[in-house]
Coordinates of C-alpha atoms in Angstrom, one line a residue:
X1 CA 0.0 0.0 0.0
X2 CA 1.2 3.2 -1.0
X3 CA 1.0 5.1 2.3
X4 CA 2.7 2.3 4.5
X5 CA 5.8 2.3 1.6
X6 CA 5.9 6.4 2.4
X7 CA 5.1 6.3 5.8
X8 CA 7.5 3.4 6.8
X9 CA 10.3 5.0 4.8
X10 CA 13.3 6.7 6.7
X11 CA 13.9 10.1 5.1
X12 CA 14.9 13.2 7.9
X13 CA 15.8 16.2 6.6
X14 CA 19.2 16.3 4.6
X15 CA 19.1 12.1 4.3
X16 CA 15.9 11.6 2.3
X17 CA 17.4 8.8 -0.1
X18 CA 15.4 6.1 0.8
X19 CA 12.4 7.8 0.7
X20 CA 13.3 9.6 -2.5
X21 CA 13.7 5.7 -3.7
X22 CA 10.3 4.7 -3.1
X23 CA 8.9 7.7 -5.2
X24 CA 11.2 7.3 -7.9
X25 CA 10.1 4.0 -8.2
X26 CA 6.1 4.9 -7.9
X27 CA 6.1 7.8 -10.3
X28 CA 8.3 7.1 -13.0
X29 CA 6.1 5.2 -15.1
X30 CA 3.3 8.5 -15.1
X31 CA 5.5 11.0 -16.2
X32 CA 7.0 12.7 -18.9
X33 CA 10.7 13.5 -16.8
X34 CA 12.0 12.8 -13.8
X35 CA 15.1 14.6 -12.6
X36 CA 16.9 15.6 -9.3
X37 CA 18.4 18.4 -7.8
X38 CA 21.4 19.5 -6.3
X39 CA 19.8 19.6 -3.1
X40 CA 18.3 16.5 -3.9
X41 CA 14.7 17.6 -4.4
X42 CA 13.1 14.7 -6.9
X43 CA 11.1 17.4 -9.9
X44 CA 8.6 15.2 -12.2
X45 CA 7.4 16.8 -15.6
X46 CA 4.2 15.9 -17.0
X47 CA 2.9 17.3 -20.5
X48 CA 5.5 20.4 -20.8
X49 CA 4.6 21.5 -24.2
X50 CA 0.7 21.6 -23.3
X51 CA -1.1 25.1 -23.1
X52 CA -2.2 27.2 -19.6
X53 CA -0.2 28.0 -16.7
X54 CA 3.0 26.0 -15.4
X55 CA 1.3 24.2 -12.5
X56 CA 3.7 23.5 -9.5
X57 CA 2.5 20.7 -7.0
X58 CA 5.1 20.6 -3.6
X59 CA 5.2 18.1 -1.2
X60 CA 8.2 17.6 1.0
X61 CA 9.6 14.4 1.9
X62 CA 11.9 14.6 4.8
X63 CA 10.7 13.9 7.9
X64 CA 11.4 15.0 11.6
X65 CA 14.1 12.9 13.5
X66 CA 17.4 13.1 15.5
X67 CA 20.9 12.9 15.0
X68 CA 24.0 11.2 17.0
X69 CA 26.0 13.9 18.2
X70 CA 28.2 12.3 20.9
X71 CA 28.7 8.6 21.9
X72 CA 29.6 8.2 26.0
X73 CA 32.3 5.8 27.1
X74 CA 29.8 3.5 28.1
X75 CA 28.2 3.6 24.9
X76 CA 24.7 5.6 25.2
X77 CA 24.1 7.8 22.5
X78 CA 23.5 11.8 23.1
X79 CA 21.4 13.3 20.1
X80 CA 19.9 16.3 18.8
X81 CA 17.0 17.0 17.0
X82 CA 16.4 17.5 13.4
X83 CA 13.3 19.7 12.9
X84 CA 10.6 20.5 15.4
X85 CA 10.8 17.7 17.9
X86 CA 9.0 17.7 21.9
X87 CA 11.7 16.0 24.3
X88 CA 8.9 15.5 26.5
X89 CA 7.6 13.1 24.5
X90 CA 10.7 10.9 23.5
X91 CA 11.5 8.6 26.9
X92 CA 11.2 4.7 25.9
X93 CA 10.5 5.6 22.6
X94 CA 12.3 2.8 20.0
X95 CA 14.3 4.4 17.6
X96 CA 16.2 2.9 14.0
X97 CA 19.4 4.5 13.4
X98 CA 21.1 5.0 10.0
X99 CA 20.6 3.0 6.6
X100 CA 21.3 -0.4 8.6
X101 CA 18.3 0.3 11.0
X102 CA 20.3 -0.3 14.2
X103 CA 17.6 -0.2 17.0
X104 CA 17.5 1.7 20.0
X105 CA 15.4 2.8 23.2
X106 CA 15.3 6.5 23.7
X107 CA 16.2 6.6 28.0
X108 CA 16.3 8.4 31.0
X109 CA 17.2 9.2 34.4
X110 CA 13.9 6.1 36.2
X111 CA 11.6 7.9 37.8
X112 CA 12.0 6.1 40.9
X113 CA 15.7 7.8 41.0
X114 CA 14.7 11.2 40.7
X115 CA 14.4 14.3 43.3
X116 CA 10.8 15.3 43.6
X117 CA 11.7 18.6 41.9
X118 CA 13.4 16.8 39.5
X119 CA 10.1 15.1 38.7
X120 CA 8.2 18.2 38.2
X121 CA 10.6 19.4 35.7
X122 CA 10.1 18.0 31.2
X123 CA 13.0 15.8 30.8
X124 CA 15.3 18.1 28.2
X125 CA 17.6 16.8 25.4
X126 CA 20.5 16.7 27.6
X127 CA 18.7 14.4 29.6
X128 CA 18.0 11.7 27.4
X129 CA 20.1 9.4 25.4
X130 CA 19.8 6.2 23.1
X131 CA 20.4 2.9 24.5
X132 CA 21.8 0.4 21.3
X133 CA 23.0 -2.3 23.6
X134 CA 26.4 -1.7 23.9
X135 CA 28.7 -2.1 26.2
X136 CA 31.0 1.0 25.8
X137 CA 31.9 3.2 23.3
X138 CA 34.2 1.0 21.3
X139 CA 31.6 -1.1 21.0
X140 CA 28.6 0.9 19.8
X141 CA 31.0 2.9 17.1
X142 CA 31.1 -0.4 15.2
X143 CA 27.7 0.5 14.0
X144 CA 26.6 4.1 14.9
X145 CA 29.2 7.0 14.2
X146 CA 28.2 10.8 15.1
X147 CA 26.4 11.9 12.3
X148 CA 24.3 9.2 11.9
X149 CA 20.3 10.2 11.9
X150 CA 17.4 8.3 13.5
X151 CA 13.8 7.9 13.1
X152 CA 10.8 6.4 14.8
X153 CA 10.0 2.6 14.5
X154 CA 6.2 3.5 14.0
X155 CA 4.3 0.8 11.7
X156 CA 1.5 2.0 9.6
X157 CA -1.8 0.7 10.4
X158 CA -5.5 1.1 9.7
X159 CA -7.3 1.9 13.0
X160 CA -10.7 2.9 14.1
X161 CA -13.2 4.9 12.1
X162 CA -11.3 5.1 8.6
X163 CA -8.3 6.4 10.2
X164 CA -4.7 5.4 10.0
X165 CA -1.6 6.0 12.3
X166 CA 2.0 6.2 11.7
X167 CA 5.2 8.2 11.7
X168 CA 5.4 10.7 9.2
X169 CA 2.3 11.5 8.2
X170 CA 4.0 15.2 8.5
X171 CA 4.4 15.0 4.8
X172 CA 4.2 11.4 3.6
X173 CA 0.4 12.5 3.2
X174 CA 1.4 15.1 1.0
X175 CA 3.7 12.9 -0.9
X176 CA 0.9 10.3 -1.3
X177 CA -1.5 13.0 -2.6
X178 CA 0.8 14.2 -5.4
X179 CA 2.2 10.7 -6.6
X180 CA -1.9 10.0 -7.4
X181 CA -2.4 13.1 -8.6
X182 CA 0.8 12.0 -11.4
X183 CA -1.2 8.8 -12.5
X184 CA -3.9 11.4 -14.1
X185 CA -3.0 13.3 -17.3
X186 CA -4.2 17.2 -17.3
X187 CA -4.2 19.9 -20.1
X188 CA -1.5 22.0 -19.0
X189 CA 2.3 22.0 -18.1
X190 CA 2.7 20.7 -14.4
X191 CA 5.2 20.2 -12.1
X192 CA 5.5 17.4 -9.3
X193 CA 8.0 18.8 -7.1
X194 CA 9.1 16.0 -3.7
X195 CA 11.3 18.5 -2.1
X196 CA 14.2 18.2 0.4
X197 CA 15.1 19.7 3.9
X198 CA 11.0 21.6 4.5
X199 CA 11.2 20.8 8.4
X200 CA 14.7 22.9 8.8
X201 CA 13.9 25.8 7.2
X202 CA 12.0 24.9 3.4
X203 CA 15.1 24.5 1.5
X204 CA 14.1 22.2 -1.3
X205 CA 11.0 24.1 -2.4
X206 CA 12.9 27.2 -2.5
X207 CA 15.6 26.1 -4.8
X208 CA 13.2 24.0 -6.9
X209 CA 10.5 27.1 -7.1
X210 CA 13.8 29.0 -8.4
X211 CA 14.4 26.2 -11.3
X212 CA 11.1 25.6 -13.2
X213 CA 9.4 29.5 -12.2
X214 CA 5.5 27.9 -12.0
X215 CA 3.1 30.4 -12.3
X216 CA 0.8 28.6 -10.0
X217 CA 2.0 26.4 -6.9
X218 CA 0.1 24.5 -4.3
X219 CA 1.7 23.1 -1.5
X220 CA 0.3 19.6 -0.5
X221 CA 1.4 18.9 3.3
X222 CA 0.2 17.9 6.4
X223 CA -1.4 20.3 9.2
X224 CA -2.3 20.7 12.8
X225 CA -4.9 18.8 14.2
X226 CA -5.3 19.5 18.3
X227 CA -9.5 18.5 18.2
X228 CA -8.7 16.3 21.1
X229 CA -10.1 16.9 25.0
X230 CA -10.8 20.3 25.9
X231 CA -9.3 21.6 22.7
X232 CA -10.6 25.3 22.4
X233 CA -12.4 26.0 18.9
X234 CA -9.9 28.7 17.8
X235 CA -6.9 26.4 18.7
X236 CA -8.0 23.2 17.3
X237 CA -5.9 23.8 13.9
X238 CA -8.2 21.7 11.9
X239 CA -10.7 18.6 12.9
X240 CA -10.2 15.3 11.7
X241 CA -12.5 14.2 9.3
X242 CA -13.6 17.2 8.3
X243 CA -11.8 17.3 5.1
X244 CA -8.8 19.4 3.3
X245 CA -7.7 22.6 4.9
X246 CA -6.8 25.3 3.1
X247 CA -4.8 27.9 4.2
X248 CA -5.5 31.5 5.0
X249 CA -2.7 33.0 7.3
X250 CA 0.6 31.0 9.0
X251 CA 3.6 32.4 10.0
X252 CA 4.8 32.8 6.3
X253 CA 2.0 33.3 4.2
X254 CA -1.3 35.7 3.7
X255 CA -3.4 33.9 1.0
X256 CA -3.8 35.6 -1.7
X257 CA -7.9 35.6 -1.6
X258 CA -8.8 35.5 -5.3
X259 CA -7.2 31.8 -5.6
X260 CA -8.0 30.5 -1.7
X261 CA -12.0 31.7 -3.1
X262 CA -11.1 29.9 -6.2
X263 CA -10.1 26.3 -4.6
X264 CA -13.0 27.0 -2.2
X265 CA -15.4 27.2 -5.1
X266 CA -13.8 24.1 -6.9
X267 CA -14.7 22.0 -3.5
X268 CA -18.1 23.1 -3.4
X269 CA -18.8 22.7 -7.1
X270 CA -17.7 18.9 -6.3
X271 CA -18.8 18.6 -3.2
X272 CA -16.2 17.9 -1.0
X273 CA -15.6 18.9 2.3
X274 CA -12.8 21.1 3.5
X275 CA -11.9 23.4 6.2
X276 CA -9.8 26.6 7.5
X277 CA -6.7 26.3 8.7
X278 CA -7.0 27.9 12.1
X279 CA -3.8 28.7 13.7
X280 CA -1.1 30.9 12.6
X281 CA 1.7 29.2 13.7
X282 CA 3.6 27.0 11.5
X283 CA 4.1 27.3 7.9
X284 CA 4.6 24.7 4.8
X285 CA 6.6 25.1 1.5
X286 CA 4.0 27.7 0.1
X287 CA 5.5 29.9 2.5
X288 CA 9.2 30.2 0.4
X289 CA 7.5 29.2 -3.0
X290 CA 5.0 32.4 -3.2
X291 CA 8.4 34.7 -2.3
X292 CA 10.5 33.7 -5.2
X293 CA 11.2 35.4 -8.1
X294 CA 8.0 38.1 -8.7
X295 CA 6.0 36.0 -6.8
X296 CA 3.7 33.2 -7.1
X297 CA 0.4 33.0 -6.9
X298 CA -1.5 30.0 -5.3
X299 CA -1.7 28.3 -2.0
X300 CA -1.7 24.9 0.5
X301 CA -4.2 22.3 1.1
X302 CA -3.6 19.9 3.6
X303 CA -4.6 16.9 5.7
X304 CA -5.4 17.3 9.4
X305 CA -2.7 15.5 11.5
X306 CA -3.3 14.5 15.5
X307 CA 0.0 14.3 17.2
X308 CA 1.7 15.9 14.5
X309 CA 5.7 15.3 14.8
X310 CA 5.3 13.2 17.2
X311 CA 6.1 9.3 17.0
X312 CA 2.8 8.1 16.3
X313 CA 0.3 10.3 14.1
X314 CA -3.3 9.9 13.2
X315 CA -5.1 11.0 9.8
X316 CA -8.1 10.7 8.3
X317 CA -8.3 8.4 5.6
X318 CA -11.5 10.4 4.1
X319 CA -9.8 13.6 4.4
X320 CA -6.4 12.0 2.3
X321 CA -8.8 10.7 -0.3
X322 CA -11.2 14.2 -0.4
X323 CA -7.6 15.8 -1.0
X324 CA -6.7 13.4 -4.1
X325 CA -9.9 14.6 -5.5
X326 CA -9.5 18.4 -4.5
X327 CA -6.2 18.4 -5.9
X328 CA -7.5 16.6 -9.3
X329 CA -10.6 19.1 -9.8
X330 CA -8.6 21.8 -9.5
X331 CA -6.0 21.4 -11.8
X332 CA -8.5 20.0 -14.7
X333 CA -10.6 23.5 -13.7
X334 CA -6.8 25.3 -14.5
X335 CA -6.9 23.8 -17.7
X336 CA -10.2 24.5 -18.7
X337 CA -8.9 28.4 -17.8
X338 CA -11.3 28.8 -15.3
X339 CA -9.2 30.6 -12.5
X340 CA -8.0 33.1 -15.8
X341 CA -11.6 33.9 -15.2
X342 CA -12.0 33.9 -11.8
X343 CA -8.9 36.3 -11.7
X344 CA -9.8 38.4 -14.3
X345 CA -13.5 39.0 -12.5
X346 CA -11.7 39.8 -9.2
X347 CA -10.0 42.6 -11.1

């Protein structure tokens, strides 16, 4: 299944080969070119020569994780994180390390050692370390060197209401999304851009954006989702199972409203359900895409995440499958020229 292939695949940001692997291998057949960067951004070309506006679709396709900074004489591992990781959340999490998928327990002073302030206190990074086994340092540098990233040992599964959980939903969603959007063929030149390095600071998409110039981009990620116990309404970020979210103001991007009203309008023509992104914190690819060049006009749509970053996540499988259709109306509505319209009218 396509989402447990993406969402099983070890890809933090700046090591995204295996994951770039398994798109390579899913696309390659449904498109017209398939290149990579220097970065090592993987750019798909479908129907170039076509009529309409270049059409850029981004979804990233590293993930969050940590990295071996230091190994201890007695061979625990100290780490950092790569990208927007809690601490409080990491204690007897298991952890693969490197391409070899050396496995390790993420550990900590036991509770039953600690001060009572001490237990009042979240457990920081310099806390924590990774336990391999070994017996001392000789003996865990014969398989983990500093440099070496890790990543969560999350399975993908099917659980509850149509719902799914796993690692790196945070943007194996989004990758998922654009690699069935590439098995379609649309009237107009379009772009399939799986972009390097978005959780430390969206350096793919800005390079990539840069390279082919779209005049339209849409940024394909996953979002927010806090709809859990005693979530307030305005800090919920989205609800799952309510459908796509679009995006109207995070901390790098206003949305330009002529297009955010036109993807609106494409979901109601079709009827499917979508939402408002609802906190401002955060931001996605759009956010360096829109600022290159003179600009670029277009916008996200995501899928609501629960525990986002964190080591297990939760989606909707409705709201991935409302966003393959989404995505699919609105580029065969770019073709047909209908936002040259909608733009126009706005004028």
């Amino acid at each position: 299944m396509l989402l447990k292939q993406l969402t099983e695949a070890m890809g933090p940001s700046g090591f995204e080969d295996e994951i770039r692997d398994v798109i390579w291998r899913r696309v390659k057949d449904s498109v017209d070119a398939l290149y990579t960067d220097v970065l090592g951004s993987l750019i798909t070309e479908k129907s170039t020569s076509s009529q309409g506006p270049k059409v850029m679709l981004d979804a990233h396709m590293d993930e969050v994780g940590l990295m071996i900074v230091h190994i201890e004489d007695s061979g625990l591992l100290r780490f950092r994180a790569v990208g927007g990781v809690d601490p409080r959340i990491l204690v007897s999490k298991p952890v693969a390390i490197g391409a070899d998928r050396i496995m390790g327990v993420i550990g900590a002073k036991p509770i039953h050692l600690q001060k009572p302030d001490e237990r009042r206190q979240p457990l920081g990074f310099h806390q924590l370390y990774i336990d391999i086994g070994a017996v001392d340092k000789e003996d865990a540098n014969r398989v983990v060197q500093p440099g070496d990233v890790a990543v969560f040992t999350t399975k993908y599964g099917e659980i509850g209401d149509n719902c799914a959980k796993g690692k790196s939903f945070d943007d194996r969603v989004g990758c998922g999304i654009l690699t069935e959007v590439l098995q379609d063929s649309y009237a107009l030149p379009l772009i399939g851009a799986f972009t390097v390095q978005e959780e430390v600071g969206l350096r793919g998409a800005t390079a990539v954006a840069h390279r082919v110039q779209p005049d339209i981009a849409i940024a394909l990620e996953g979002t927010i989702c806090f709809d859990v116990v005693d979530a307030p309404g305005h800090g919920q970020g989205t609800i799952l199972g309510h459908g796509p979210a679009f995006t109207v103001f995070d901390g790098l991007t206003i949305a330009d409203k002529r297009f955010l009203d036109f993807m609106v309008s494409i979901a109601q023509k079709n009827d499917i359900p979508y939402q408002f992104r609802r906190v401002r914190g955060g931001s996605n690819d759009f956010g360096s895409i829109h600022q290159t060049r003179n600009g670029v006009v277009g916008g996200a749509i995501s899928v609501p995440v629960r525990y986002i970053h964190a080591p297990a996540q939760i989606i909707s499988l409705d709201d991935y499958q409302n966003s393959i259709r989404l995505v699919k109306a609105i580029l065969h509505e770019l073709a047909a020229g209908a936002w040259t319209d909608a733009a126009a009218s706005s004028l």
